[in-house]
Amino acid sequence: MADPSIRDFEAAIAELDGIVKKLEEGDLSLEQSLALYERGVQLSRFCHAKLEDAERRIEILTDRGELKPAPASLQPDDTDR
Amino acid sequence: MGDLFDLPFEEEQDQPTAQEPPTDGRLRATPAPPHSSPPQASPRPASPPSVPPLPVPERVGEVVPAALARPIAAPHERDRAPRRRPGASSGRALTVGQLTAQIRHLLESELFEVWVEGELSNCRLWNTGHLYFTLKDSSAQIKGVIFRSSLRYLRFKPEDGLKVVARGRVSVYDPKGEYQLVCEHLEPQGLGALQLAFEQLKARLQEEGLFDPARKRPLPALPRKIGLVTSTDGAAIRDILKVLARRHSTAHIVIRPARVQGEGASVEIARGLKALGHVPGVDVIIVGRGGGSIEDLWSFNEEIVARAITLCPVPVISAVGHETDVTIADFVADLRAPTPSAAAEMVIAAKDEFRARIDRLADRLRTSAVGRLRTLGRRLQLLTSRPALAGLPSRVANRGRHVAELSHALAHTGRLTLQSRERHVRSLERRLRACDLRQRLAHVRTRLVGVDGRGAAALTRRLHRATTQLRECAGRLESLSPLAVLGRGYAVCWNADRTRIIRAATQATPGDRVRVTLAEGELDCDVRDTILDSAPRVQS
């Protein structure tokens, strides 16, 4: 999933924005249109992946600055949803 | 901690004695003379002043002697110094010192605990830490002092013009012949002390520009880790975690436990904010607690918390109590959530918004790319159908190539479009499946059916449309292919070795052999005659 041509989520969404605008406005050649389209698809896929990327985790930051998993009492109770 | 040493002695230390007259010309309290200590109580509290609040007596507005029933310092004792004979012989007259001592005795023994109501004026804080002021009403005024050891227990800042109820004792300063009120506690009137402290801090921070909307930072588009400063036993944390779980968020949460009420809570909250702000990846922090009384929520009205919020390197959402509870933290936070649950919703909402935005962009991407291709296709069609078939044979080869390229491109795009649409629909279906409808709240359910349901239907429709479109395009392309033209009844006439297309009758002479390409197969022909004046007739 790591794509060196995409810096981060925010950059990806900005680039996607620009591509869509260019496609909507510009009188582009077939080749340009296709290249932009492909790039756009790649970017939107990246963004979606990023959105679903994070894993659910709950940690406690202790007084000593250490991160520990939260006690079971704080883990979401599945029956509680 | 240091309170033990904040002893009453300290007050005396700073008070001028008779040997050291005050240079500031102000009235100071003096210790009671040893011979005249009152019978019931010491004029000064035996222990350091304890924390307020004290009940306000029913009868404020006047000086209330602590012991109303008690007669004033034995006026009928004959052997005492006569008071009503100022002109008598010097042997029987009082010295000024004696009189003053008696006055002091009277005042200090009778007025050793009074409640007085009035307006503060001339408030001046000395570098000794004691606050001097005048307490007045429309008819009279009295000078007063509140010592540093008592001042520190006040939650609000005494200011000129404030109406207060003061508790204290009256004390006389012999060298000046003046009396003053030595206050142990002040309680603002009208507003409670807490309310007043709130207003004062609010005004001060506002003045500093800390509530300026321009200071508010936007929430991160995609929080990597969500920081949480609150009590791990409170309702707030449970509410927040519940919301995140219910929304199936994949949030990564880092909790910094902090007490959220009681002595020292504000320090823990401030420290928690600072610590969490420096955890890598934490890019938004929720600070808050569940509902409670104004005292319970008080930590969030303290300056140390307000400062910690403004200094926090990442945006802070305040989520204190219920919707109607407003704290100083709410004013300085980048975003105020009415409740802890709402704070959680806000963090996730950003994610939802982004998801929707990307979907919209992807949609526009497809639409515009397909539109572009369609435009190009239309132009091609125009070109091939216009000056049309007169010149067709010569261009057939070129066109053929162009068409082949286009059709390849279109097929490629079509494949891409279809694939990504299918993927989108699949992902929507996945998301729909992932939502356990039974467990969701009613409004979420409505939203799902309303938005996602509609969205899925629209997508399916679009998919159909795209498929049809593609089929049409393919059909159109076919109609433009040279083979198709031949299929409509046209033929191409070549010279015998097929190196040249014969466009005019003059290019052949009777007896020549020519080849004719048809839609299917070719003819090997002999020219029997050339007819030059025949107008070309086109049949459809």
Coordinates of C-alpha atoms in Angstrom, one line a residue:
Chain A
M1 CA 0.0 0.0 0.0
A2 CA 2.9 2.3 0.6
D3 CA 3.2 4.4 -2.5
P4 CA 6.2 6.6 -2.7
S5 CA 4.5 9.0 -5.0
I6 CA 1.8 9.8 -2.4
R7 CA 3.1 11.8 0.6
D8 CA 0.2 11.6 3.0
F9 CA -3.6 11.6 3.2
E10 CA -3.9 15.3 3.1
A11 CA -1.6 15.6 0.1
A12 CA -3.5 12.8 -1.7
I13 CA -6.8 14.4 -1.2
A14 CA -5.5 17.8 -2.4
E15 CA -4.0 16.2 -5.5
L16 CA -7.2 14.3 -6.2
D17 CA -9.1 17.5 -6.0
G18 CA -6.8 19.1 -8.5
I19 CA -7.1 16.2 -10.9
V20 CA -10.8 16.2 -10.9
K21 CA -10.9 20.0 -11.5
K22 CA -8.5 19.6 -14.4
L23 CA -10.5 16.8 -16.0
E24 CA -13.7 18.8 -15.6
E25 CA -12.3 22.0 -17.1
G26 CA -9.4 21.3 -19.4
D27 CA -9.6 20.3 -23.0
L28 CA -7.2 17.5 -22.6
S29 CA -5.9 15.0 -25.0
L30 CA -7.0 11.5 -24.7
E31 CA -3.6 10.4 -23.3
Q32 CA -3.6 13.1 -20.7
S33 CA -7.2 12.4 -19.6
L34 CA -6.4 8.7 -19.2
A35 CA -3.2 9.4 -17.3
L36 CA -5.0 11.7 -14.9
Y37 CA -7.9 9.4 -14.5
E38 CA -5.6 6.5 -13.6
R39 CA -3.7 8.7 -11.1
G40 CA -7.0 9.8 -9.6
V41 CA -8.2 6.3 -9.1
Q42 CA -4.9 5.5 -7.4
L43 CA -5.3 8.4 -5.1
S44 CA -8.8 7.8 -4.1
R45 CA -8.0 4.2 -3.4
F46 CA -5.1 5.3 -1.2
C47 CA -7.4 7.7 0.7
H48 CA -10.0 5.0 1.3
A49 CA -7.4 2.6 2.5
K50 CA -6.0 5.3 4.9
L51 CA -9.5 5.9 6.3
E52 CA -9.9 2.3 7.2
D53 CA -6.3 1.9 8.1
A54 CA -6.2 2.7 11.8
E55 CA -6.6 -0.2 14.2
R56 CA -8.7 0.1 17.3
R57 CA -6.6 0.4 20.4
I58 CA -7.0 1.9 23.8
E59 CA -3.9 2.8 25.8
I60 CA -3.1 4.5 29.1
L61 CA -0.4 7.1 29.4
T62 CA 1.2 6.6 32.8
D63 CA 2.7 9.2 35.1
R64 CA 6.1 8.0 33.9
G65 CA 5.2 8.7 30.3
E66 CA 4.8 5.0 29.4
L67 CA 2.1 3.7 27.2
K68 CA 0.3 0.6 28.5
P69 CA -2.8 -1.2 27.2
A70 CA -5.9 0.0 29.0
P71 CA -7.3 -2.4 31.6
A72 CA -10.1 -4.7 30.5
S73 CA -12.6 -2.5 32.3
L74 CA -12.0 0.2 29.8
Q75 CA -12.0 -2.0 26.7
P76 CA -15.3 -1.6 24.9
D77 CA -17.7 -4.3 25.8
D78 CA -19.0 -6.0 22.7
T79 CA -22.4 -6.7 24.1
D80 CA -22.7 -3.0 24.9
R81 CA -22.7 -1.8 21.3
Chain B
M1 CA 1.3 21.9 53.1
G2 CA 3.0 25.1 54.0
D3 CA -0.2 26.1 55.6
L4 CA 1.0 25.0 59.0
F5 CA 3.5 27.7 59.0
D6 CA 1.1 30.3 57.9
L7 CA 0.4 31.0 61.4
P8 CA -1.3 33.8 63.0
F9 CA 2.1 35.0 64.2
E10 CA 2.9 36.0 60.8
E11 CA 0.2 38.6 61.0
E12 CA 1.8 40.0 64.0
Q13 CA 5.2 40.1 62.5
D14 CA 4.0 42.5 59.8
Q15 CA 2.1 44.6 62.2
P16 CA 3.7 47.6 63.6
T17 CA 4.0 47.7 67.3
A18 CA 3.7 50.7 69.5
Q19 CA 7.5 51.0 69.4
E20 CA 7.5 51.0 65.6
P21 CA 4.8 53.4 64.4
P22 CA 3.8 52.6 60.9
T23 CA 5.3 54.7 58.3
D24 CA 2.5 54.2 55.8
G25 CA 0.1 56.1 58.0
R26 CA -2.3 53.2 57.8
L27 CA -4.1 51.7 60.6
R28 CA -2.7 48.4 61.7
A29 CA -3.9 45.8 64.1
T30 CA -2.2 45.6 67.3
P31 CA -2.0 42.7 69.7
A32 CA -4.4 42.8 72.5
P33 CA -2.8 44.0 75.7
P34 CA -1.9 41.2 78.0
H35 CA -3.9 42.5 81.0
S36 CA -7.2 42.8 79.1
S37 CA -7.6 39.5 77.4
P38 CA -11.3 38.8 77.0
P39 CA -12.8 36.1 79.0
Q40 CA -14.5 34.0 76.3
A41 CA -12.2 34.0 73.4
S42 CA -9.0 35.2 72.1
P43 CA -9.4 38.1 69.8
R44 CA -7.6 36.1 67.2
P45 CA -8.5 32.6 66.1
A46 CA -6.3 30.1 67.9
S47 CA -5.8 28.1 64.8
P48 CA -4.9 29.3 61.3
P49 CA -7.9 30.3 59.3
S50 CA -9.6 27.3 57.9
V51 CA -11.2 27.1 54.5
P52 CA -14.5 28.8 54.0
P53 CA -17.5 28.6 53.4
L54 CA -19.1 29.9 56.5
P55 CA -22.7 30.5 57.0
V56 CA -23.8 34.1 56.5
P57 CA -25.7 35.3 59.4
E58 CA -29.3 36.2 59.0
R59 CA -28.7 39.8 60.0
V60 CA -26.2 41.2 57.7
G61 CA -26.0 44.9 57.2
E62 CA -25.1 45.8 60.6
V63 CA -22.4 45.0 63.1
V64 CA -23.5 42.0 65.1
P65 CA -21.8 41.5 68.4
A66 CA -20.9 37.9 68.9
A67 CA -22.4 37.8 72.3
L68 CA -25.4 40.1 72.3
A69 CA -26.5 39.2 75.8
R70 CA -23.2 40.0 77.3
P71 CA -22.9 43.4 79.1
I72 CA -20.3 45.6 77.9
A73 CA -17.1 45.7 80.0
A74 CA -18.6 46.3 83.4
P75 CA -19.5 50.0 83.2
H76 CA -20.8 50.2 86.7
E77 CA -17.7 49.3 88.5
R78 CA -17.0 52.3 90.6
D79 CA -13.4 51.7 91.2
R80 CA -12.7 51.7 87.5
A81 CA -11.6 55.0 85.9
P82 CA -14.5 57.4 85.7
R83 CA -15.6 58.1 82.2
R84 CA -17.9 61.0 82.6
R85 CA -15.6 63.4 84.3
P86 CA -13.2 64.7 81.7
G87 CA -12.6 67.9 83.6
A88 CA -11.7 66.4 86.9
S89 CA -8.4 66.7 88.6
S90 CA -5.4 65.2 86.8
G91 CA -5.1 62.5 89.5
R92 CA -8.4 61.0 88.5
A93 CA -8.2 61.6 84.8
L94 CA -7.2 58.9 82.4
T95 CA -4.2 59.1 80.2
V96 CA -4.8 58.9 76.5
G97 CA -3.1 55.6 76.6
Q98 CA -5.4 54.3 79.3
L99 CA -8.5 55.5 77.5
T100 CA -7.2 53.9 74.3
A101 CA -6.5 50.7 76.1
Q102 CA -10.0 50.7 77.4
I103 CA -11.4 51.4 74.0
R104 CA -9.4 48.6 72.6
H105 CA -10.5 46.3 75.3
L106 CA -14.1 47.2 74.7
L107 CA -13.9 46.8 71.0
E108 CA -11.8 43.8 70.8
S109 CA -13.6 41.8 73.4
E110 CA -17.0 42.6 72.1
L111 CA -16.4 42.7 68.4
F112 CA -14.1 39.8 68.0
E113 CA -16.3 38.1 65.5
V114 CA -18.6 40.2 63.3
W115 CA -20.1 40.0 59.9
V116 CA -20.2 43.3 58.0
E117 CA -21.7 44.0 54.6
G118 CA -20.4 46.8 52.5
E119 CA -18.7 47.9 49.3
L120 CA -14.9 47.5 48.9
S121 CA -12.9 50.5 47.9
N122 CA -9.3 51.6 48.0
C123 CA -8.2 48.0 47.7
R124 CA -4.4 47.9 47.9
L125 CA -2.2 44.9 48.0
W126 CA 1.0 45.5 49.9
N127 CA 4.1 43.7 49.1
T128 CA 3.8 42.0 52.5
G129 CA 0.9 40.2 50.8
H130 CA -1.7 41.8 53.0
L131 CA -4.6 43.5 51.4
Y132 CA -5.8 46.8 52.8
F133 CA -9.1 48.3 51.9
T134 CA -12.0 50.5 53.0
L135 CA -15.4 48.9 53.5
K136 CA -18.2 51.4 53.1
D137 CA -21.9 51.9 52.7
S138 CA -23.9 55.1 52.1
S139 CA -23.6 56.3 55.6
A140 CA -20.2 55.2 57.0
Q141 CA -16.9 53.5 56.3
I142 CA -14.4 51.4 58.1
K143 CA -10.8 50.6 57.2
G144 CA -10.0 47.0 56.9
V145 CA -7.2 44.5 56.2
I146 CA -7.1 40.9 55.2
F147 CA -3.9 39.2 55.9
R148 CA -2.0 37.2 53.4
S149 CA -2.7 33.9 55.2
S150 CA -6.5 34.5 54.8
L151 CA -6.3 36.1 51.4
R152 CA -5.0 32.9 49.8
Y153 CA -8.2 31.1 50.6
L154 CA -10.3 33.5 48.7
R155 CA -11.3 32.1 45.3
F156 CA -12.0 35.5 43.9
K157 CA -10.0 38.6 43.7
P158 CA -11.2 41.5 46.0
E159 CA -11.7 44.5 43.8
D160 CA -13.0 48.0 44.3
G161 CA -16.7 48.3 43.9
L162 CA -17.5 44.7 44.9
K163 CA -20.2 44.3 47.4
V164 CA -19.0 41.8 50.0
V165 CA -19.8 40.4 53.4
A166 CA -16.7 40.4 55.6
R167 CA -16.1 38.3 58.6
G168 CA -13.6 39.5 61.1
R169 CA -12.8 41.3 64.3
V170 CA -12.4 44.9 65.1
S171 CA -9.0 45.9 66.3
V172 CA -7.6 49.2 67.6
Y173 CA -4.2 50.7 66.8
D174 CA -3.2 52.8 69.8
P175 CA -0.6 55.1 68.3
K176 CA -3.0 56.4 65.8
G177 CA -6.2 56.1 67.7
E178 CA -7.7 54.3 64.9
Y179 CA -9.7 51.1 64.6
Q180 CA -10.0 48.7 61.7
L181 CA -11.7 45.5 60.7
V182 CA -9.3 42.6 60.5
C183 CA -11.0 40.3 58.1
E184 CA -10.7 36.5 58.0
H185 CA -13.0 35.9 55.1
L186 CA -14.8 37.8 52.4
E187 CA -17.8 36.5 50.5
P188 CA -19.0 38.4 47.5
Q189 CA -22.7 39.3 47.6
G190 CA -25.1 38.6 44.8
L191 CA -22.8 36.4 42.8
G192 CA -21.3 33.5 44.7
A193 CA -17.6 33.5 45.1
L194 CA -17.2 30.8 42.4
Q195 CA -19.3 32.7 40.0
L196 CA -17.4 35.8 40.6
A197 CA -14.1 34.1 40.2
F198 CA -15.4 32.7 36.9
E199 CA -16.3 36.1 35.7
Q200 CA -13.0 37.6 36.7
L201 CA -10.9 34.9 35.0
K202 CA -13.1 35.0 32.0
A203 CA -12.7 38.7 31.6
R204 CA -9.0 38.5 32.1
L205 CA -8.4 35.7 29.6
Q206 CA -10.7 37.4 27.1
E207 CA -8.7 40.6 27.5
E208 CA -5.6 38.6 26.6
G209 CA -7.2 37.4 23.5
L210 CA -7.3 33.7 24.4
F211 CA -10.9 33.4 23.2
D212 CA -10.2 34.8 19.8
P213 CA -11.8 32.7 17.1
A214 CA -8.6 33.1 15.1
R215 CA -6.8 31.1 17.7
K216 CA -9.0 28.1 17.2
R217 CA -7.3 25.3 15.3
P218 CA -9.2 22.9 13.0
L219 CA -9.5 19.3 14.0
P220 CA -7.2 17.0 12.1
A221 CA -8.7 15.5 9.0
L222 CA -7.8 12.0 10.1
P223 CA -6.8 11.8 13.8
R224 CA -4.1 9.2 14.1
K225 CA -4.4 8.9 17.9
I226 CA -7.1 10.6 20.0
G227 CA -5.9 11.8 23.4
L228 CA -8.2 11.7 26.4
V229 CA -7.6 13.5 29.7
T230 CA -10.3 12.5 32.2
S231 CA -10.9 10.2 35.1
T232 CA -10.8 6.5 34.3
D233 CA -13.7 6.0 36.8
G234 CA -15.9 8.7 35.4
A235 CA -18.9 8.7 33.2
A236 CA -17.1 10.7 30.5
I237 CA -14.7 8.0 29.5
R238 CA -17.4 5.4 29.4
D239 CA -19.6 7.6 27.2
I240 CA -16.7 8.4 24.8
L241 CA -15.6 4.8 24.4
K242 CA -19.2 3.7 23.9
V243 CA -19.7 6.1 21.1
L244 CA -16.5 5.1 19.4
A245 CA -17.4 1.5 19.7
R246 CA -20.9 2.0 18.5
R247 CA -19.7 3.9 15.4
H248 CA -17.3 1.1 14.7
S249 CA -14.5 3.5 14.7
T250 CA -11.0 2.1 14.4
A251 CA -9.7 5.0 16.6
H252 CA -6.5 4.6 18.5
I253 CA -7.1 6.2 21.9
V254 CA -4.5 7.2 24.5
I255 CA -5.9 8.0 27.9
R256 CA -4.2 10.1 30.4
P257 CA -6.0 9.5 33.7
A258 CA -6.5 12.6 35.8
R259 CA -8.7 13.4 38.7
V260 CA -11.4 15.8 37.6
Q261 CA -12.6 17.2 40.8
G262 CA -11.3 18.1 44.2
E263 CA -8.1 19.7 45.4
G264 CA -5.2 19.3 43.0
A265 CA -7.4 18.1 40.1
S266 CA -6.7 21.1 38.0
V267 CA -3.0 20.5 38.3
E268 CA -3.4 16.9 37.2
I269 CA -5.6 17.9 34.2
A270 CA -3.0 20.5 33.2
R271 CA -0.2 18.0 33.5
G272 CA -2.2 15.4 31.5
L273 CA -2.7 17.9 28.7
K274 CA 0.9 18.7 28.5
A275 CA 2.0 15.0 28.6
L276 CA -0.5 13.9 26.0
G277 CA 0.3 16.8 23.7
H278 CA 3.8 15.3 23.4
V279 CA 2.9 11.7 22.6
P280 CA 3.8 11.1 19.0
G281 CA 0.8 10.6 16.8
V282 CA -1.7 12.2 19.2
D283 CA -3.2 14.9 17.1
V284 CA -6.4 15.8 19.0
I285 CA -7.2 15.8 22.7
I286 CA -10.5 15.6 24.4
V287 CA -10.5 16.9 28.0
G288 CA -13.5 16.7 30.1
R289 CA -15.7 15.0 32.7
G290 CA -19.3 14.1 33.2
G291 CA -21.9 16.4 34.8
G292 CA -21.9 17.7 38.3
S293 CA -22.3 20.8 40.5
I294 CA -20.4 23.9 39.9
E295 CA -17.9 22.9 42.6
D296 CA -17.5 19.5 40.9
L297 CA -16.7 21.1 37.6
W298 CA -14.6 23.8 39.1
S299 CA -11.2 22.5 38.0
F300 CA -12.2 23.4 34.4
N301 CA -12.6 27.0 35.5
E302 CA -9.1 27.3 36.8
E303 CA -6.5 29.3 35.1
I304 CA -3.9 26.5 35.1
V305 CA -6.2 24.3 33.0
A306 CA -7.1 27.2 30.7
R307 CA -3.4 27.9 30.1
A308 CA -2.6 24.3 29.5
I309 CA -5.3 24.1 26.9
T310 CA -3.9 27.2 25.1
L311 CA -0.4 25.9 25.2
C312 CA -1.3 22.4 24.0
P313 CA 0.5 21.7 20.7
V314 CA -2.5 19.9 19.2
P315 CA -6.2 21.0 19.0
V316 CA -8.2 20.5 22.2
I317 CA -11.9 19.7 22.5
S318 CA -13.5 20.5 25.8
A319 CA -16.3 18.3 27.0
V320 CA -17.3 19.2 30.4
G321 CA -20.6 18.2 32.1
H322 CA -23.9 18.7 30.3
E323 CA -24.9 20.9 27.5
T324 CA -25.8 23.8 29.9
D325 CA -22.5 23.7 31.8
V326 CA -20.1 26.3 30.5
T327 CA -16.6 26.5 31.8
I328 CA -13.5 28.6 31.1
A329 CA -12.0 25.5 29.4
D330 CA -14.8 25.7 26.9
F331 CA -13.9 29.3 26.0
V332 CA -10.2 28.6 25.4
A333 CA -10.6 25.1 23.8
D334 CA -10.4 24.9 20.0
L335 CA -13.8 23.3 20.0
R336 CA -16.4 23.0 22.7
A337 CA -18.4 19.8 22.8
P338 CA -21.7 20.0 24.8
T339 CA -21.0 16.6 26.3
P340 CA -18.2 13.9 26.2
S341 CA -20.3 11.8 23.9
A342 CA -20.6 14.7 21.5
A343 CA -16.9 15.2 21.6
A344 CA -16.4 11.6 20.4
E345 CA -19.0 12.1 17.7
M346 CA -17.1 15.2 16.5
V347 CA -13.8 13.4 16.2
I348 CA -15.4 10.7 14.1
A349 CA -17.5 13.1 12.1
A350 CA -14.4 14.5 10.6
K351 CA -13.6 11.0 9.4
D352 CA -17.1 10.5 7.9
E353 CA -16.9 13.8 6.2
F354 CA -13.6 12.8 4.6
R355 CA -15.0 9.5 3.5
A356 CA -17.9 11.3 1.8
R357 CA -15.6 13.9 0.2
I358 CA -13.4 11.2 -1.3
D359 CA -16.4 9.4 -2.6
R360 CA -17.6 12.6 -4.2
L361 CA -14.2 13.2 -5.8
A362 CA -14.0 9.7 -7.1
D363 CA -17.4 10.1 -8.6
R364 CA -16.5 13.3 -10.3
L365 CA -13.3 11.7 -11.5
R366 CA -15.2 9.0 -13.3
T367 CA -17.8 11.3 -14.7
S368 CA -15.3 13.7 -16.1
A369 CA -13.1 11.0 -17.6
V370 CA -16.0 9.2 -19.2
G371 CA -17.3 12.6 -20.4
R372 CA -14.0 13.4 -21.9
L373 CA -13.9 10.2 -23.8
R374 CA -17.4 10.6 -25.1
T375 CA -16.5 14.0 -26.4
L376 CA -13.5 12.7 -28.2
G377 CA -15.6 9.8 -29.6
R378 CA -18.3 12.2 -30.9
R379 CA -15.7 14.3 -32.6
L380 CA -14.4 11.2 -34.3
Q381 CA -17.8 10.3 -35.4
L382 CA -18.3 13.7 -36.9
L383 CA -15.1 13.5 -38.8
T384 CA -15.7 10.2 -40.3
S385 CA -19.3 10.8 -41.2
R386 CA -19.0 14.3 -42.8
P387 CA -17.1 14.6 -46.1
A388 CA -17.7 11.1 -45.8
L389 CA -17.4 8.5 -48.2
A390 CA -15.9 10.3 -51.1
G391 CA -12.5 10.2 -49.6
L392 CA -13.0 7.3 -47.5
P393 CA -10.9 4.8 -49.3
S394 CA -7.8 6.9 -49.0
R395 CA -8.3 7.5 -45.3
V396 CA -9.4 4.1 -44.4
A397 CA -6.0 3.0 -43.3
N398 CA -5.4 6.0 -41.1
R399 CA -8.8 6.0 -39.6
G400 CA -8.5 2.4 -39.0
R401 CA -5.5 3.0 -36.9
H402 CA -7.1 5.8 -35.1
V403 CA -10.2 3.9 -34.4
A404 CA -8.2 1.0 -33.2
E405 CA -6.3 3.2 -30.8
L406 CA -9.4 4.8 -29.5
S407 CA -11.2 1.6 -29.1
H408 CA -8.3 0.2 -27.2
A409 CA -8.2 3.2 -25.0
L410 CA -11.9 3.2 -24.4
A411 CA -11.9 -0.4 -23.6
H412 CA -9.1 0.1 -21.2
T413 CA -10.9 3.0 -19.5
G414 CA -14.1 1.1 -19.5
R415 CA -12.4 -1.7 -17.8
L416 CA -10.9 0.6 -15.2
T417 CA -14.2 2.4 -14.6
L418 CA -16.1 -0.8 -14.3
Q419 CA -13.6 -2.3 -12.0
S420 CA -13.4 0.6 -9.7
R421 CA -17.2 0.9 -9.6
E422 CA -17.6 -2.7 -8.8
R423 CA -15.0 -2.2 -6.1
H424 CA -16.9 0.8 -4.8
V425 CA -20.2 -1.1 -4.7
R426 CA -18.5 -4.0 -3.0
S427 CA -17.1 -1.7 -0.4
L428 CA -20.4 -0.1 0.2
E429 CA -22.0 -3.5 0.5
R430 CA -19.3 -4.4 3.0
R431 CA -19.9 -1.3 5.0
L432 CA -23.6 -1.9 4.9
R433 CA -23.1 -5.5 6.1
A434 CA -20.8 -4.3 8.8
C435 CA -23.5 -2.2 10.3
D436 CA -25.4 -4.3 12.8
L437 CA -28.7 -2.6 12.4
R438 CA -30.3 -4.0 15.5
Q439 CA -27.7 -2.4 17.7
R440 CA -27.7 1.0 16.2
L441 CA -29.6 3.9 17.4
A442 CA -32.7 4.9 15.6
H443 CA -31.3 8.0 14.0
V444 CA -28.2 6.1 12.8
R445 CA -30.5 3.6 11.3
T446 CA -32.5 6.2 9.5
R447 CA -29.4 7.8 8.2
L448 CA -28.1 4.5 6.9
V449 CA -31.2 3.7 5.1
G450 CA -31.6 7.3 3.9
V451 CA -28.1 7.9 2.7
D452 CA -26.1 4.8 2.3
G453 CA -29.2 2.9 1.0
R454 CA -29.8 5.6 -1.6
G455 CA -26.2 5.8 -2.4
A456 CA -26.0 2.1 -3.1
A457 CA -29.0 2.1 -5.3
A458 CA -27.6 5.1 -7.2
L459 CA -24.3 3.3 -7.6
T460 CA -26.0 0.3 -9.0
R461 CA -27.9 2.5 -11.4
R462 CA -24.8 4.2 -12.4
L463 CA -23.1 0.9 -13.0
H464 CA -25.9 -0.2 -15.3
R465 CA -25.7 3.1 -17.1
A466 CA -22.0 2.7 -17.5
T467 CA -22.4 -0.8 -18.9
T468 CA -24.9 0.4 -21.4
Q469 CA -22.8 3.3 -22.3
L470 CA -19.8 1.1 -22.9
R471 CA -21.9 -1.2 -25.1
E472 CA -23.1 1.8 -27.1
C473 CA -19.6 3.0 -27.5
A474 CA -18.5 -0.3 -28.7
G475 CA -21.3 -0.4 -31.2
R476 CA -20.4 3.1 -32.4
L477 CA -16.8 2.2 -32.8
E478 CA -17.8 -0.8 -34.8
S479 CA -19.9 1.2 -37.1
L480 CA -16.9 3.4 -37.8
S481 CA -14.6 0.6 -38.6
P482 CA -13.7 0.2 -42.2
L483 CA -15.1 -3.2 -42.2
A484 CA -18.5 -1.9 -41.2
V485 CA -18.5 0.6 -44.0
L486 CA -17.9 -2.2 -46.4
G487 CA -20.7 -4.0 -44.7
R488 CA -23.0 -1.2 -45.8
G489 CA -22.4 -2.1 -49.4
Y490 CA -19.3 -0.1 -50.3
A491 CA -16.3 -1.7 -52.0
V492 CA -12.7 -0.7 -52.5
C493 CA -11.2 -1.0 -55.9
W494 CA -7.5 -1.7 -56.2
N495 CA -5.1 -2.2 -59.0
A496 CA -4.1 -5.7 -59.8
D497 CA -1.3 -6.0 -57.2
R498 CA -3.2 -4.0 -54.6
T499 CA -0.7 -1.3 -54.3
R500 CA -3.0 1.5 -55.3
I501 CA -6.6 2.4 -54.9
I502 CA -8.5 3.3 -58.0
R503 CA -10.4 6.4 -57.4
A504 CA -11.3 7.5 -61.0
A505 CA -12.3 5.6 -64.1
T506 CA -9.4 7.2 -65.9
Q507 CA -7.0 5.3 -63.7
A508 CA -8.0 2.1 -65.5
T509 CA -8.2 1.1 -69.1
P510 CA -10.3 -1.7 -70.6
G511 CA -8.5 -5.0 -70.3
D512 CA -6.9 -4.1 -67.0
R513 CA -7.2 -6.4 -64.1
V514 CA -8.5 -4.9 -60.8
R515 CA -9.3 -6.3 -57.4
V516 CA -12.3 -5.3 -55.4
T517 CA -12.4 -5.7 -51.7
L518 CA -15.9 -6.4 -50.3
A519 CA -17.1 -6.8 -46.8
E520 CA -16.5 -10.4 -47.1
G521 CA -13.8 -11.5 -49.5
E522 CA -12.5 -10.0 -52.7
L523 CA -13.2 -10.1 -56.4
D524 CA -10.6 -10.5 -59.2
C525 CA -12.1 -8.5 -62.1
D526 CA -11.3 -7.5 -65.7
V527 CA -12.2 -4.0 -66.8
R528 CA -14.4 -4.1 -69.9
D529 CA -15.0 -0.4 -70.3
T530 CA -14.3 3.0 -68.7
I531 CA -17.3 5.3 -68.4
L532 CA -16.1 8.9 -67.6
D533 CA -19.3 10.9 -67.4
S534 CA -21.2 8.8 -64.9
A535 CA -22.1 10.8 -61.8
P536 CA -21.3 8.9 -58.6
R537 CA -24.5 7.7 -57.0
V538 CA -24.6 6.9 -53.4
Q539 CA -27.1 4.5 -52.1
S540 CA -27.7 4.0 -48.5

